[in-house]
XYZ file of C-alpha atoms in Angstrom:
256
model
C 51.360 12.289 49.446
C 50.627 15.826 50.970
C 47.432 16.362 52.441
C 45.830 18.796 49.996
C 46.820 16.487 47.411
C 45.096 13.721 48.488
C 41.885 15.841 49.414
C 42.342 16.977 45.409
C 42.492 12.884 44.692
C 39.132 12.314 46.769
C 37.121 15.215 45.383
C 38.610 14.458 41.874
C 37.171 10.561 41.874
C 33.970 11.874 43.312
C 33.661 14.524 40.314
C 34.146 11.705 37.830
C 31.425 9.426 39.690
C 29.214 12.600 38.919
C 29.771 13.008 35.468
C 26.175 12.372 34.348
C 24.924 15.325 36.226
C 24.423 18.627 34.953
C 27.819 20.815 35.590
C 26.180 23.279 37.955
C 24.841 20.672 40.108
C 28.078 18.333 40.266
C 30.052 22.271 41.399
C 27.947 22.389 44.563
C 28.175 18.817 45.731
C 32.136 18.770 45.246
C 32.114 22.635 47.055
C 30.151 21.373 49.767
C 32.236 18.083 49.888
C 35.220 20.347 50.595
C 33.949 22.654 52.915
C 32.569 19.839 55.293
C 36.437 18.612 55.124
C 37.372 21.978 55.762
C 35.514 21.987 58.940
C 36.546 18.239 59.614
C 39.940 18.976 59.705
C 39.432 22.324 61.427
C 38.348 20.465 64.279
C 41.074 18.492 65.077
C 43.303 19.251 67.902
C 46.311 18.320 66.716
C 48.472 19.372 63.641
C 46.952 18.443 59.884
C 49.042 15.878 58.378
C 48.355 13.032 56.120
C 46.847 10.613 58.368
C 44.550 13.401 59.781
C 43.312 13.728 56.562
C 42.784 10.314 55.660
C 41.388 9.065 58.825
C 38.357 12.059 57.331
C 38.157 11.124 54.305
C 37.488 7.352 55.414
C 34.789 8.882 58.204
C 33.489 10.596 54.795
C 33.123 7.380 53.269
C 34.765 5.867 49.935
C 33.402 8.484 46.610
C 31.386 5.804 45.228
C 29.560 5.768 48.189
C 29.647 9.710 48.246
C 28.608 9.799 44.695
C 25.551 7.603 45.167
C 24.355 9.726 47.980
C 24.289 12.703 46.543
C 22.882 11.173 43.106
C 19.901 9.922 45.129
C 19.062 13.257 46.696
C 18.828 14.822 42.985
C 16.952 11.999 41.455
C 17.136 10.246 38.365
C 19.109 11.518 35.583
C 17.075 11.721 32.373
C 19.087 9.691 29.514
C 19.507 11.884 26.506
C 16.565 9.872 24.464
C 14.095 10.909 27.383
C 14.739 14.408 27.559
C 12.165 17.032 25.454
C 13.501 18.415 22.228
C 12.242 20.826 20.032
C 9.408 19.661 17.033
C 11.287 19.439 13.797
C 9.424 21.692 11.537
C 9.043 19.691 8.465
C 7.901 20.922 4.740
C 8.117 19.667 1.587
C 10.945 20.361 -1.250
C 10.250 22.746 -3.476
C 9.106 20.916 -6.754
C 6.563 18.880 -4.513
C 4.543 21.852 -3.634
C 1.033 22.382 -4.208
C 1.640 24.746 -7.067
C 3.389 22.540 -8.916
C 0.818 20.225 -10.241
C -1.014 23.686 -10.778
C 1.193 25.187 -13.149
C 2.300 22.142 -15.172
C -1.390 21.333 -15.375
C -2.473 25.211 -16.412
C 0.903 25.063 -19.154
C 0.255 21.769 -20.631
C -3.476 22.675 -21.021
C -2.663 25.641 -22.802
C 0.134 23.478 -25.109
C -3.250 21.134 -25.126
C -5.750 23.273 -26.299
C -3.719 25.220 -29.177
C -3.099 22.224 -31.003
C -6.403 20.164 -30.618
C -7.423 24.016 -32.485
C -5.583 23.244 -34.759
C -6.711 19.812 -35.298
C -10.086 20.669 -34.669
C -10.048 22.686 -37.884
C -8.003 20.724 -39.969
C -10.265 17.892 -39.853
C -13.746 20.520 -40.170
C -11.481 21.878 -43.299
C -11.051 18.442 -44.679
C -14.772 17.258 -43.671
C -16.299 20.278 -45.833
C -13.539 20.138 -48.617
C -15.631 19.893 -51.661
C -14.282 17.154 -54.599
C -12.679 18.751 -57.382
C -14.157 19.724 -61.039
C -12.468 17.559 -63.129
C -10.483 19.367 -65.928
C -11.814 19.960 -69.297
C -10.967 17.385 -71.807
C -8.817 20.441 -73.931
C -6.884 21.190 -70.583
C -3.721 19.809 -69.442
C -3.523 18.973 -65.758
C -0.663 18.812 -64.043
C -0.822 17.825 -60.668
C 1.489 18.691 -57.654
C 0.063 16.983 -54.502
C 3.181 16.856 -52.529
C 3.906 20.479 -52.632
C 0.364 21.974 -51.381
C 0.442 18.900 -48.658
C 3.835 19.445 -47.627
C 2.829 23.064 -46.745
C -0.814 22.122 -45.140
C 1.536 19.389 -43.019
C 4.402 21.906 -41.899
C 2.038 24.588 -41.232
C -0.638 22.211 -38.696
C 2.816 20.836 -37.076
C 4.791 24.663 -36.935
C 1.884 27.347 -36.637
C 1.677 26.661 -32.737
C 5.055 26.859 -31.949
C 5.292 30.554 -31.130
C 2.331 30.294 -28.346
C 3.441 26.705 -27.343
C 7.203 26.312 -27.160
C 8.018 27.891 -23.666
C 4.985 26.775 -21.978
C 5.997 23.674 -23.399
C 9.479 23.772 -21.926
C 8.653 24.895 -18.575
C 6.094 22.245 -18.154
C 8.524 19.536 -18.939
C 11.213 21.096 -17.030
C 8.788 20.569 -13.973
C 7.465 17.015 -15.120
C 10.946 15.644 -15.075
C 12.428 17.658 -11.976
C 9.505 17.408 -9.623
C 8.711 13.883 -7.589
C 4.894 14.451 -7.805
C 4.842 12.073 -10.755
C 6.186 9.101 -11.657
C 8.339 8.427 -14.743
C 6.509 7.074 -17.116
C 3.716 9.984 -16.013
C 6.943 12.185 -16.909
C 6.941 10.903 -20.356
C 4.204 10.922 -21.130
C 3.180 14.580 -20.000
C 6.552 15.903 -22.294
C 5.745 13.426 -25.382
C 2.162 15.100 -25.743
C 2.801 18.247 -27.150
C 4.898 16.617 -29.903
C 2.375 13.363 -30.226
C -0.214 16.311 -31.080
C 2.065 17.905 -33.391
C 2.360 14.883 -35.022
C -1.091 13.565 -35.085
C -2.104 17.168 -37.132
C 0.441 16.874 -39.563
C -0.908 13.019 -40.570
C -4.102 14.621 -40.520
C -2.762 17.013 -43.556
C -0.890 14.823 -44.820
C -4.230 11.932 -44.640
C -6.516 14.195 -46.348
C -4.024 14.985 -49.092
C -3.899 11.457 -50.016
C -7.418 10.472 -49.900
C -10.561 12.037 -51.925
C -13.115 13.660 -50.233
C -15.458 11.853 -49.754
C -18.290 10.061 -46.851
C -14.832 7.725 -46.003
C -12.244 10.199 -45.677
C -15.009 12.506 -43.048
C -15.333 9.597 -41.194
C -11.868 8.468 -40.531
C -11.008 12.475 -39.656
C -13.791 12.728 -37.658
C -12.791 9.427 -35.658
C -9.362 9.879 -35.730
C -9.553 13.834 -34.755
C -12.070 12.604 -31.387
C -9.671 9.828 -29.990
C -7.117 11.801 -30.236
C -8.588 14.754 -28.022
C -10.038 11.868 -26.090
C -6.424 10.458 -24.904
C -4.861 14.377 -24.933
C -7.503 15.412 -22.208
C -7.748 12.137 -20.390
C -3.071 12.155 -20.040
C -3.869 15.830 -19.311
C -6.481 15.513 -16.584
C -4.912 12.149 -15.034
C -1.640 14.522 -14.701
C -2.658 17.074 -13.371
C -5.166 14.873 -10.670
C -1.947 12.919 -9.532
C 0.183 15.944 -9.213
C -2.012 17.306 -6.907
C -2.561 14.259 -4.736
C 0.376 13.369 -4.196
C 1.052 16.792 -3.316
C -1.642 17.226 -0.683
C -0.091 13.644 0.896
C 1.629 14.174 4.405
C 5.234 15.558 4.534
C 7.774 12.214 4.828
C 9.103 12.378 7.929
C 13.169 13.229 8.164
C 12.608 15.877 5.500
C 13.746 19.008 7.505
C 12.445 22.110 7.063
């Protein structure tokens, strides 16, 4: 083995003793390794051969020994876990916002509001509906109840459509896409539009059956308020747990 080459050797087992260390540092150490063998050898009287050289590098000391001596004069190497990173900005997804629970609360009250109108003044209609005169005995009377209902049903159920369809539809495309709620809160903020829809064409459909009279008012009148009872109360317990869960801490692990 040639003399340079086993100066390369020495240096090379002390470089992979220093791995840990940053790159800059573990440069200097191994440049200042070689020049002190530089001068070592510089020194000698007699011509540098391979003994010369290794009777140095043993003077030197083995490069474990080398390695540990120079590790202790730069101190202790932070492990990756210990050294200081950069916060992780976190924020929320998009659908979890705080004008979320806003907007599907805003849409659904408008989708809310049109048809308790509507139901509002079917059941005032049907409370003030006076009975009719019965015919003359000389006149022929030829009912058609199912046509006239049929029409008040349709239009209670249909006549909102135009104002509430795509508020409608962009409140239930938030309900169901947005984590703010949970499913059944889902279903049950989509199914109300329709439930009201519903409930105002069996109001029609009620008072085309029955006579006017003290029994039919009441059973509007109680009918009509539970129902705007439960539409508000869905409504308000919607929109109140929308916008608590979205005021609730980001999760942590949700980048930004």
């Amino acid at each position: 083995m040639t003399a340079d080459r086993r100066v390369n050797d020495y240096l090379d087992d002390v470089a992979r003793m220093l791995a840990s260390i940053d790159p800059v540092d573990r440069a200097e150490i191994l440049a200042g390794l070689r020049e002190h063998i530089d001068a070592s050898l510089t020194e000698v009287e007699r011509p540098v051969d391979d003994a010369t050289v290794r009777q140095v590098l043993t003077e030197l000391g083995p490069p474990d020994r080398v390695a540990a001596s120079a590790l202790s004069t730069l101190g202790p190497v932070p492990r990756p876990i210990d050294r200081p990173t950069a916060p992780v900005a976190l924020s929320r997804p998009p659908l979890t916002q705080p004008w979320v629970p806003v907007t599907v609360g805003l849409l659904t009250a408008l989708t809310v509001g049109l048809y308790l109108l509507v139901l509002g003044v079917s059941v005032a209609l049907l409370v003030t509906e006076q009975p009719a005169t019965p015919p003359g005995a000389g006149s022929v009377d030829t009912p058609t109840p199912l046509l006239p209902a049929s029409y008040d049903i349709l239009w209670n159920m249909l006549a909102p459509l135009p104002l509430v369809g795509v508020p409608w539809l962009v409140s239930t495309i938030l309900l169901a896409s947005s984590a703010l709620w949970s499913t059944w809160q889902k279903w049950a903020g989509a199914l109300l539009a329709p439930v009201l829809a519903a409930c105002c064409g069996l109001v029609a459909w009620f008072g085309s059956l029955v006579q006017p009279g003290v029994t039919r008012s009441v059973v509007l009148v109680a009918v009509g308020s539970a129902v705007a009872v439960a539409a508000v109360g869905v409504l308000v317990r919607l929109w109140r747990e929308g916008a608590r869960r979205a005021r609730e801490p980001v999760p942590a692990g949700v980048p930004a």
